[in-house]
PDB file of C-alpha atoms in Angstrom:
ATOM      1  CA  ASN A   7       0.563 -14.871  -0.369  1.00  0.00           C
ATOM      2  CA  ALA A   8       0.832 -12.528  -3.381  1.00  0.00           C
ATOM      3  CA  GLY A   9      -0.584  -9.388  -1.699  1.00  0.00           C
ATOM      4  CA  VAL A  10      -1.564  -6.816  -4.340  1.00  0.00           C
ATOM      5  CA  THR A  11      -0.946  -7.724  -7.979  1.00  0.00           C
ATOM      6  CA  GLN A  12      -1.032  -5.202 -10.801  1.00  0.00           C
ATOM      7  CA  THR A  13      -0.938  -5.799 -14.538  1.00  0.00           C
ATOM      8  CA  PRO A  14       0.590  -4.773 -16.822  1.00  0.00           C
ATOM      9  CA  LYS A  15       3.909  -3.519 -15.438  1.00  0.00           C
ATOM     10  CA  PHE A  16       4.639  -1.340 -18.461  1.00  0.00           C
ATOM     11  CA  GLN A  17       2.482   0.095 -21.229  1.00  0.00           C
ATOM     12  CA  VAL A  18       2.889   2.568 -24.057  1.00  0.00           C
ATOM     13  CA  LEU A  19      -0.274   4.047 -25.540  1.00  0.00           C
ATOM     14  CA  LYS A  20      -0.965   6.441 -28.344  1.00  0.00           C
ATOM     15  CA  THR A  21      -3.073   9.516 -27.611  1.00  0.00           C
ATOM     16  CA  GLY A  22      -6.738   8.581 -27.785  1.00  0.00           C
ATOM     17  CA  GLN A  23      -6.286   4.883 -27.133  1.00  0.00           C
ATOM     18  CA  SER A  24      -8.011   3.189 -24.231  1.00  0.00           C
ATOM     19  CA  MET A  25      -6.796   0.631 -21.749  1.00  0.00           C
ATOM     20  CA  THR A  26      -7.625  -0.964 -18.416  1.00  0.00           C
ATOM     21  CA  LEU A  27      -5.190  -1.404 -15.573  1.00  0.00           C
ATOM     22  CA  GLN A  28      -5.910  -4.462 -13.482  1.00  0.00           C
ATOM     23  CA  CYS A  29      -5.472  -4.849  -9.737  1.00  0.00           C
ATOM     24  CA  ALA A  30      -6.221  -7.811  -7.506  1.00  0.00           C
ATOM     25  CA  GLN A  31      -5.608  -8.486  -3.822  1.00  0.00           C
ATOM     26  CA  ASP A  32      -5.790 -11.774  -1.982  1.00  0.00           C
ATOM     27  CA  MET A  33      -5.846 -10.429   1.596  1.00  0.00           C
ATOM     28  CA  ASN A  34      -9.630 -10.098   1.925  1.00  0.00           C
ATOM     29  CA  HIS A  35      -9.345  -6.325   2.353  1.00  0.00           C
ATOM     30  CA  ASN A  36     -12.468  -4.222   1.996  1.00  0.00           C
ATOM     31  CA  SER A  37     -10.895  -0.970   0.790  1.00  0.00           C
ATOM     32  CA  MET A  38      -8.920  -0.513  -2.417  1.00  0.00           C
ATOM     33  CA  TYR A  39      -7.307   2.539  -4.008  1.00  0.00           C
ATOM     34  CA  TRP A  40      -5.765   3.834  -7.222  1.00  0.00           C
ATOM     35  CA  TYR A  41      -2.977   6.432  -7.057  1.00  0.00           C
ATOM     36  CA  ARG A  42      -0.796   8.093  -9.615  1.00  0.00           C
ATOM     37  CA  GLN A  43       2.771   9.096  -8.822  1.00  0.00           C
ATOM     38  CA  ASP A  44       4.456  11.970 -10.618  1.00  0.00           C
ATOM     39  CA  PRO A  45       7.815  13.643  -9.895  1.00  0.00           C
ATOM     40  CA  GLY A  46       7.433  16.454  -7.378  1.00  0.00           C
ATOM     41  CA  MET A  47       3.723  15.723  -6.909  1.00  0.00           C
ATOM     42  CA  GLY A  48       3.927  12.736  -4.609  1.00  0.00           C
ATOM     43  CA  LEU A  49       0.986  10.345  -4.609  1.00  0.00           C
ATOM     44  CA  ARG A  50      -2.382  11.582  -5.757  1.00  0.00           C
ATOM     45  CA  LEU A  51      -5.564   9.610  -5.208  1.00  0.00           C
ATOM     46  CA  ILE A  52      -7.560   8.935  -8.370  1.00  0.00           C
ATOM     47  CA  TYR A  53     -10.420   6.750  -7.136  1.00  0.00           C
ATOM     48  CA  TYR A  54     -11.109   4.489  -4.206  1.00  0.00           C
ATOM     49  CA  SER A  55     -13.538   1.801  -3.185  1.00  0.00           C
ATOM     50  CA  ALA A  56     -14.439   1.464   0.482  1.00  0.00           C
ATOM     51  CA  SER A  57     -16.190  -1.844  -0.097  1.00  0.00           C
ATOM     52  CA  GLU A  58     -17.416  -4.127  -2.840  1.00  0.00           C
ATOM     53  CA  GLY A  59     -20.006  -2.315  -4.930  1.00  0.00           C
ATOM     54  CA  THR A  60     -18.957   1.228  -4.011  1.00  0.00           C
ATOM     55  CA  THR A  61     -16.537   3.643  -5.658  1.00  0.00           C
ATOM     56  CA  ASP A  62     -15.712   7.284  -5.002  1.00  0.00           C
ATOM     57  CA  LYS A  63     -13.649   9.999  -6.631  1.00  0.00           C
ATOM     58  CA  GLY A  64     -10.352  11.061  -5.212  1.00  0.00           C
ATOM     59  CA  GLU A  65      -8.240  14.123  -5.877  1.00  0.00           C
ATOM     60  CA  VAL A  66      -7.655  13.643  -9.630  1.00  0.00           C
ATOM     61  CA  PRO A  67     -10.480  11.544 -11.156  1.00  0.00           C
ATOM     62  CA  ASN A  68     -10.855  13.304 -14.521  1.00  0.00           C
ATOM     63  CA  GLY A  69     -10.122  11.063 -17.476  1.00  0.00           C
ATOM     64  CA  TYR A  70     -10.471   7.842 -15.484  1.00  0.00           C
ATOM     65  CA  ASN A  71     -13.157   5.342 -14.566  1.00  0.00           C
ATOM     66  CA  VAL A  72     -13.043   2.432 -12.143  1.00  0.00           C
ATOM     67  CA  SER A  73     -14.842  -0.818 -11.522  1.00  0.00           C
ATOM     68  CA  ARG A  74     -14.911  -2.805  -8.310  1.00  0.00           C
ATOM     69  CA  LEU A  75     -15.646  -6.135  -9.928  1.00  0.00           C
ATOM     70  CA  ASN A  76     -15.711  -8.089  -6.671  1.00  0.00           C
ATOM     71  CA  LYS A  77     -13.952  -7.918  -3.331  1.00  0.00           C
ATOM     72  CA  ARG A  78     -10.615  -8.931  -4.872  1.00  0.00           C
ATOM     73  CA  GLU A  79     -10.471  -6.833  -8.028  1.00  0.00           C
ATOM     74  CA  PHE A  80     -10.434  -3.099  -8.685  1.00  0.00           C
ATOM     75  CA  SER A  81      -9.692  -1.931 -12.224  1.00  0.00           C
ATOM     76  CA  LEU A  82      -8.809   1.502 -13.591  1.00  0.00           C
ATOM     77  CA  ARG A  83      -9.804   2.478 -17.125  1.00  0.00           C
ATOM     78  CA  LEU A  84      -8.490   5.227 -19.338  1.00  0.00           C
ATOM     79  CA  GLU A  85     -11.109   5.803 -22.032  1.00  0.00           C
ATOM     80  CA  SER A  86      -9.088   8.179 -24.206  1.00  0.00           C
ATOM     81  CA  ALA A  87      -5.494   8.442 -23.099  1.00  0.00           C
ATOM     82  CA  ALA A  88      -3.745  11.811 -23.056  1.00  0.00           C
ATOM     83  CA  PRO A  89      -0.027  12.631 -22.626  1.00  0.00           C
ATOM     84  CA  SER A  90      -0.881  14.202 -19.233  1.00  0.00           C
ATOM     85  CA  GLN A  91      -1.764  10.704 -18.045  1.00  0.00           C
ATOM     86  CA  THR A  92       1.818   9.545 -18.436  1.00  0.00           C
ATOM     87  CA  SER A  93       2.618   8.417 -14.921  1.00  0.00           C
ATOM     88  CA  VAL A  94       3.249   5.508 -12.620  1.00  0.00           C
ATOM     89  CA  TYR A  95       0.013   4.037 -11.307  1.00  0.00           C
ATOM     90  CA  PHE A  96      -0.210   2.228  -7.990  1.00  0.00           C
ATOM     91  CA  CYS A  97      -3.045   0.156  -6.640  1.00  0.00           C
ATOM     92  CA  ALA A  98      -3.361  -0.402  -2.885  1.00  0.00           C
ATOM     93  CA  SER A  99      -5.614  -2.153  -0.426  1.00  0.00           C
ATOM     94  CA  GLU A 100      -6.248  -1.552   3.254  1.00  0.00           C
ATOM     95  CA  GLN A 101      -6.944  -3.855   6.168  1.00  0.00           C
ATOM     96  CA  GLY A 102      -8.028  -1.060   8.507  1.00  0.00           C
ATOM     97  CA  ALA A 103      -7.223   2.464   9.665  1.00  0.00           C
ATOM     98  CA  TYR A 104      -4.372   1.379  11.940  1.00  0.00           C
ATOM     99  CA  TYR A 105      -2.655  -0.923   9.471  1.00  0.00           C
ATOM    100  CA  GLY A 106      -1.852   1.304   6.519  1.00  0.00           C
ATOM    101  CA  TYR A 107      -1.969   0.314   2.875  1.00  0.00           C
ATOM    102  CA  THR A 108      -0.407  -2.555   0.971  1.00  0.00           C
ATOM    103  CA  PHE A 109       0.727  -1.417  -2.460  1.00  0.00           C
ATOM    104  CA  GLY A 110       1.107  -3.183  -5.758  1.00  0.00           C
ATOM    105  CA  SER A 111       4.300  -2.982  -7.792  1.00  0.00           C
ATOM    106  CA  GLY A 112       2.948  -0.299 -10.111  1.00  0.00           C
ATOM    107  CA  THR A 113       2.222   0.219 -13.799  1.00  0.00           C
ATOM    108  CA  ARG A 114       4.491   2.557 -15.714  1.00  0.00           C
ATOM    109  CA  LEU A 115       2.323   4.151 -18.410  1.00  0.00           C
ATOM    110  CA  THR A 116       3.577   6.343 -21.223  1.00  0.00           C
ATOM    111  CA  VAL A 117       1.147   8.115 -23.541  1.00  0.00           C
ATOM    112  CA  VAL A 118       2.708   9.422 -26.744  1.00  0.00           C
TER     113      VAL A 118
ATOM    114  CA  ALA B   2      -7.797  21.039   6.475  1.00  0.00           C
ATOM    115  CA  GLN B   3      -5.996  17.739   6.720  1.00  0.00           C
ATOM    116  CA  ARG B   4      -2.475  18.005   5.419  1.00  0.00           C
ATOM    117  CA  VAL B   5       0.919  16.307   5.628  1.00  0.00           C
ATOM    118  CA  THR B   6       3.990  18.405   4.957  1.00  0.00           C
ATOM    119  CA  GLN B   7       7.460  17.093   4.259  1.00  0.00           C
ATOM    120  CA  PRO B   8       9.502  20.263   3.951  1.00  0.00           C
ATOM    121  CA  GLU B   9      12.579  18.716   2.326  1.00  0.00           C
ATOM    122  CA  LYS B  10      12.373  17.367  -1.217  1.00  0.00           C
ATOM    123  CA  LEU B  11      15.933  16.080  -1.015  1.00  0.00           C
ATOM    124  CA  LEU B  12      18.137  15.205   1.928  1.00  0.00           C
ATOM    125  CA  SER B  13      21.738  14.211   1.383  1.00  0.00           C
ATOM    126  CA  VAL B  14      23.941  12.776   4.158  1.00  0.00           C
ATOM    127  CA  PHE B  15      27.144  10.790   4.406  1.00  0.00           C
ATOM    128  CA  LYS B  16      27.235   7.166   5.478  1.00  0.00           C
ATOM    129  CA  GLY B  17      27.362   6.890   9.248  1.00  0.00           C
ATOM    130  CA  ALA B  18      25.829  10.318   9.848  1.00  0.00           C
ATOM    131  CA  PRO B  19      22.538  10.744  11.689  1.00  0.00           C
ATOM    132  CA  VAL B  20      19.498  11.380   9.561  1.00  0.00           C
ATOM    133  CA  GLU B  21      16.152  13.024  10.339  1.00  0.00           C
ATOM    134  CA  LEU B  22      13.358  13.248   7.799  1.00  0.00           C
ATOM    135  CA  LYS B  23      10.798  15.805   8.852  1.00  0.00           C
ATOM    136  CA  CYS B  24       7.044  15.359   8.766  1.00  0.00           C
ATOM    137  CA  ASN B  25       4.449  17.815  10.046  1.00  0.00           C
ATOM    138  CA  TYR B  26       0.732  17.283   9.926  1.00  0.00           C
ATOM    139  CA  SER B  27      -2.434  19.287  10.229  1.00  0.00           C
ATOM    140  CA  TYR B  28      -5.425  17.478  11.690  1.00  0.00           C
ATOM    141  CA  SER B  29      -7.786  18.452  14.471  1.00  0.00           C
ATOM    142  CA  GLY B  30      -8.339  14.915  15.757  1.00  0.00           C
ATOM    143  CA  SER B  31      -6.017  12.096  16.817  1.00  0.00           C
ATOM    144  CA  PRO B  32      -4.470  10.627  13.700  1.00  0.00           C
ATOM    145  CA  GLU B  33      -2.602   7.439  13.094  1.00  0.00           C
ATOM    146  CA  LEU B  34       0.711   8.123  11.344  1.00  0.00           C
ATOM    147  CA  PHE B  35       2.886   6.069   9.045  1.00  0.00           C
ATOM    148  CA  TRP B  36       6.160   6.177   7.207  1.00  0.00           C
ATOM    149  CA  TYR B  37       6.473   4.470   3.821  1.00  0.00           C
ATOM    150  CA  VAL B  38       9.683   3.809   1.901  1.00  0.00           C
ATOM    151  CA  GLN B  39      10.087   3.387  -1.841  1.00  0.00           C
ATOM    152  CA  TYR B  40      13.382   2.057  -3.171  1.00  0.00           C
ATOM    153  CA  SER B  41      14.270   2.866  -6.752  1.00  0.00           C
ATOM    154  CA  ARG B  42      11.491   1.784  -9.142  1.00  0.00           C
ATOM    155  CA  GLN B  43       9.848  -0.438  -6.534  1.00  0.00           C
ATOM    156  CA  ARG B  44       6.534  -0.416  -4.747  1.00  0.00           C
ATOM    157  CA  LEU B  45       5.889   1.598  -1.614  1.00  0.00           C
ATOM    158  CA  GLN B  46       6.454  -0.446   1.514  1.00  0.00           C
ATOM    159  CA  LEU B  47       5.238   0.301   5.004  1.00  0.00           C
ATOM    160  CA  LEU B  48       8.291   1.194   7.075  1.00  0.00           C
ATOM    161  CA  LEU B  49       6.687   1.828  10.421  1.00  0.00           C
ATOM    162  CA  ARG B  50       3.518   3.050  12.067  1.00  0.00           C
ATOM    163  CA  HIS B  51       3.081   5.054  15.217  1.00  0.00           C
ATOM    164  CA  ILE B  52       0.721   2.694  16.997  1.00  0.00           C
ATOM    165  CA  SER B  53       3.170  -0.204  16.995  1.00  0.00           C
ATOM    166  CA  ARG B  54       6.059   1.931  18.331  1.00  0.00           C
ATOM    167  CA  GLU B  55       8.500  -0.328  16.529  1.00  0.00           C
ATOM    168  CA  SER B  56      11.962   0.222  15.139  1.00  0.00           C
ATOM    169  CA  ILE B  57      12.464  -1.033  11.595  1.00  0.00           C
ATOM    170  CA  LYS B  58      15.890  -1.106   9.926  1.00  0.00           C
ATOM    171  CA  GLY B  59      17.120   1.164  12.716  1.00  0.00           C
ATOM    172  CA  PHE B  60      14.519   3.848  12.010  1.00  0.00           C
ATOM    173  CA  THR B  61      12.274   5.283  14.703  1.00  0.00           C
ATOM    174  CA  ALA B  62       9.614   7.962  14.703  1.00  0.00           C
ATOM    175  CA  ASP B  63       8.046   9.778  17.625  1.00  0.00           C
ATOM    176  CA  LEU B  64       4.694  11.479  17.528  1.00  0.00           C
ATOM    177  CA  ASN B  65       4.847  14.965  19.006  1.00  0.00           C
ATOM    178  CA  LYS B  66       1.268  16.153  19.339  1.00  0.00           C
ATOM    179  CA  GLY B  67       2.304  19.582  20.572  1.00  0.00           C
ATOM    180  CA  GLU B  68       4.382  20.252  17.483  1.00  0.00           C
ATOM    181  CA  THR B  69       2.134  18.058  15.260  1.00  0.00           C
ATOM    182  CA  SER B  70       5.202  16.267  13.983  1.00  0.00           C
ATOM    183  CA  PHE B  71       6.218  12.675  13.254  1.00  0.00           C
ATOM    184  CA  HIS B  72       9.861  12.932  12.250  1.00  0.00           C
ATOM    185  CA  LEU B  73      11.739   9.824  11.098  1.00  0.00           C
ATOM    186  CA  LYS B  74      15.186   9.298  12.593  1.00  0.00           C
ATOM    187  CA  LYS B  75      18.127   6.973  12.280  1.00  0.00           C
ATOM    188  CA  PRO B  76      21.362   7.437  14.224  1.00  0.00           C
ATOM    189  CA  PHE B  77      23.728   6.051  11.565  1.00  0.00           C
ATOM    190  CA  ALA B  78      22.676   6.186   7.915  1.00  0.00           C
ATOM    191  CA  GLN B  79      23.612   3.376   5.524  1.00  0.00           C
ATOM    192  CA  GLU B  80      23.933   3.553   1.742  1.00  0.00           C
ATOM    193  CA  GLU B  81      21.065   1.094   1.373  1.00  0.00           C
ATOM    194  CA  ASP B  82      18.794   3.628   3.110  1.00  0.00           C
ATOM    195  CA  SER B  83      18.834   5.745  -0.052  1.00  0.00           C
ATOM    196  CA  ALA B  84      15.204   5.887  -1.140  1.00  0.00           C
ATOM    197  CA  MET B  85      12.089   7.998  -1.285  1.00  0.00           C
ATOM    198  CA  TYR B  86      10.295   8.366   2.041  1.00  0.00           C
ATOM    199  CA  TYR B  87       6.651   9.301   2.440  1.00  0.00           C
ATOM    200  CA  CYS B  88       4.884  10.315   5.615  1.00  0.00           C
ATOM    201  CA  ALA B  89       1.152   9.543   5.745  1.00  0.00           C
ATOM    202  CA  LEU B  90      -1.749  10.312   8.059  1.00  0.00           C
ATOM    203  CA  SER B  91      -4.866   8.256   8.666  1.00  0.00           C
ATOM    204  CA  PRO B  92      -7.639  10.468  10.044  1.00  0.00           C
ATOM    205  CA  LEU B  93      -9.426   8.756  12.912  1.00  0.00           C
ATOM    206  CA  GLY B  94     -12.751   9.529  14.533  1.00  0.00           C
ATOM    207  CA  GLY B  95     -13.487   9.721  18.229  1.00  0.00           C
ATOM    208  CA  ASN B  96     -14.164   5.984  18.356  1.00  0.00           C
ATOM    209  CA  GLY B  97     -10.889   5.189  16.628  1.00  0.00           C
ATOM    210  CA  GLY B  98     -12.560   4.370  13.345  1.00  0.00           C
ATOM    211  CA  SER B  99     -11.351   5.614   9.990  1.00  0.00           C
ATOM    212  CA  GLN B 100     -12.547   9.023   8.883  1.00  0.00           C
ATOM    213  CA  GLY B 101     -11.115   8.916   5.395  1.00  0.00           C
ATOM    214  CA  ASN B 102      -8.269   7.905   3.186  1.00  0.00           C
ATOM    215  CA  LEU B 103      -4.571   8.026   3.951  1.00  0.00           C
ATOM    216  CA  ILE B 104      -3.171  11.482   3.302  1.00  0.00           C
ATOM    217  CA  PHE B 105       0.385  11.438   1.936  1.00  0.00           C
ATOM    218  CA  GLY B 106       3.090  14.034   2.004  1.00  0.00           C
ATOM    219  CA  LYS B 107       4.967  14.759  -1.219  1.00  0.00           C
ATOM    220  CA  GLY B 108       7.957  12.754  -0.105  1.00  0.00           C
ATOM    221  CA  THR B 109      11.621  13.283   0.716  1.00  0.00           C
ATOM    222  CA  LYS B 110      14.355  11.696  -1.325  1.00  0.00           C
ATOM    223  CA  LEU B 111      17.155  10.512   0.946  1.00  0.00           C
ATOM    224  CA  SER B 112      20.584  10.107  -0.589  1.00  0.00           C
ATOM    225  CA  VAL B 113      23.291   8.488   1.536  1.00  0.00           C
ATOM    226  CA  LYS B 114      26.753   9.061   0.138  1.00  0.00           C
ATOM    227  CA  PRO B 115      29.706   6.734   0.801  1.00  0.00           C
TER     228      PRO B 115
END
């Protein structure tokens, strides 16, 4: 049982480049989330998807887009990367309100 | 407003000393509360949740509704406990259903010295 799988683990982009971060879960969870983690800022929600076919903005959505491709997969796209998007990105999925989230191992992104 | 506050950014203790990581929340309803742990450069892992009233790796947490707190405690800290700890709140409705996303505190870095 792999849980939540994120790819890639590391990425360096030049300013203005685009990329997609992939996330897949094999636990049949309905809800999935994308967070960014920055020193001193904790975890900030970028986008989430309560169920297949729906997506909603979180606290810091600017500069990002998401796609809930199916129940398993939830991708995060940076259309034109900026240095301010240098961060560690975590994907998570949720079984239900009482169970908490299961997190992926993260993507460490550097934009130069 | 829904909020989770972890007042200490850094907590440093010696091995064998008791440790308490503070968490206060602001929510008008009855929340479900969690503690997550993140070891260096690893993913966040669920440490414990209030509803299960369990003790994981010697850690416990008690919900105090009067003080709106969910402090994490361990009587004797170990070096391997050094990590980042996040408190999180799941807002629940009157029927126990979810009323939104998990709300995280900014985290406390625990350093256990030998």
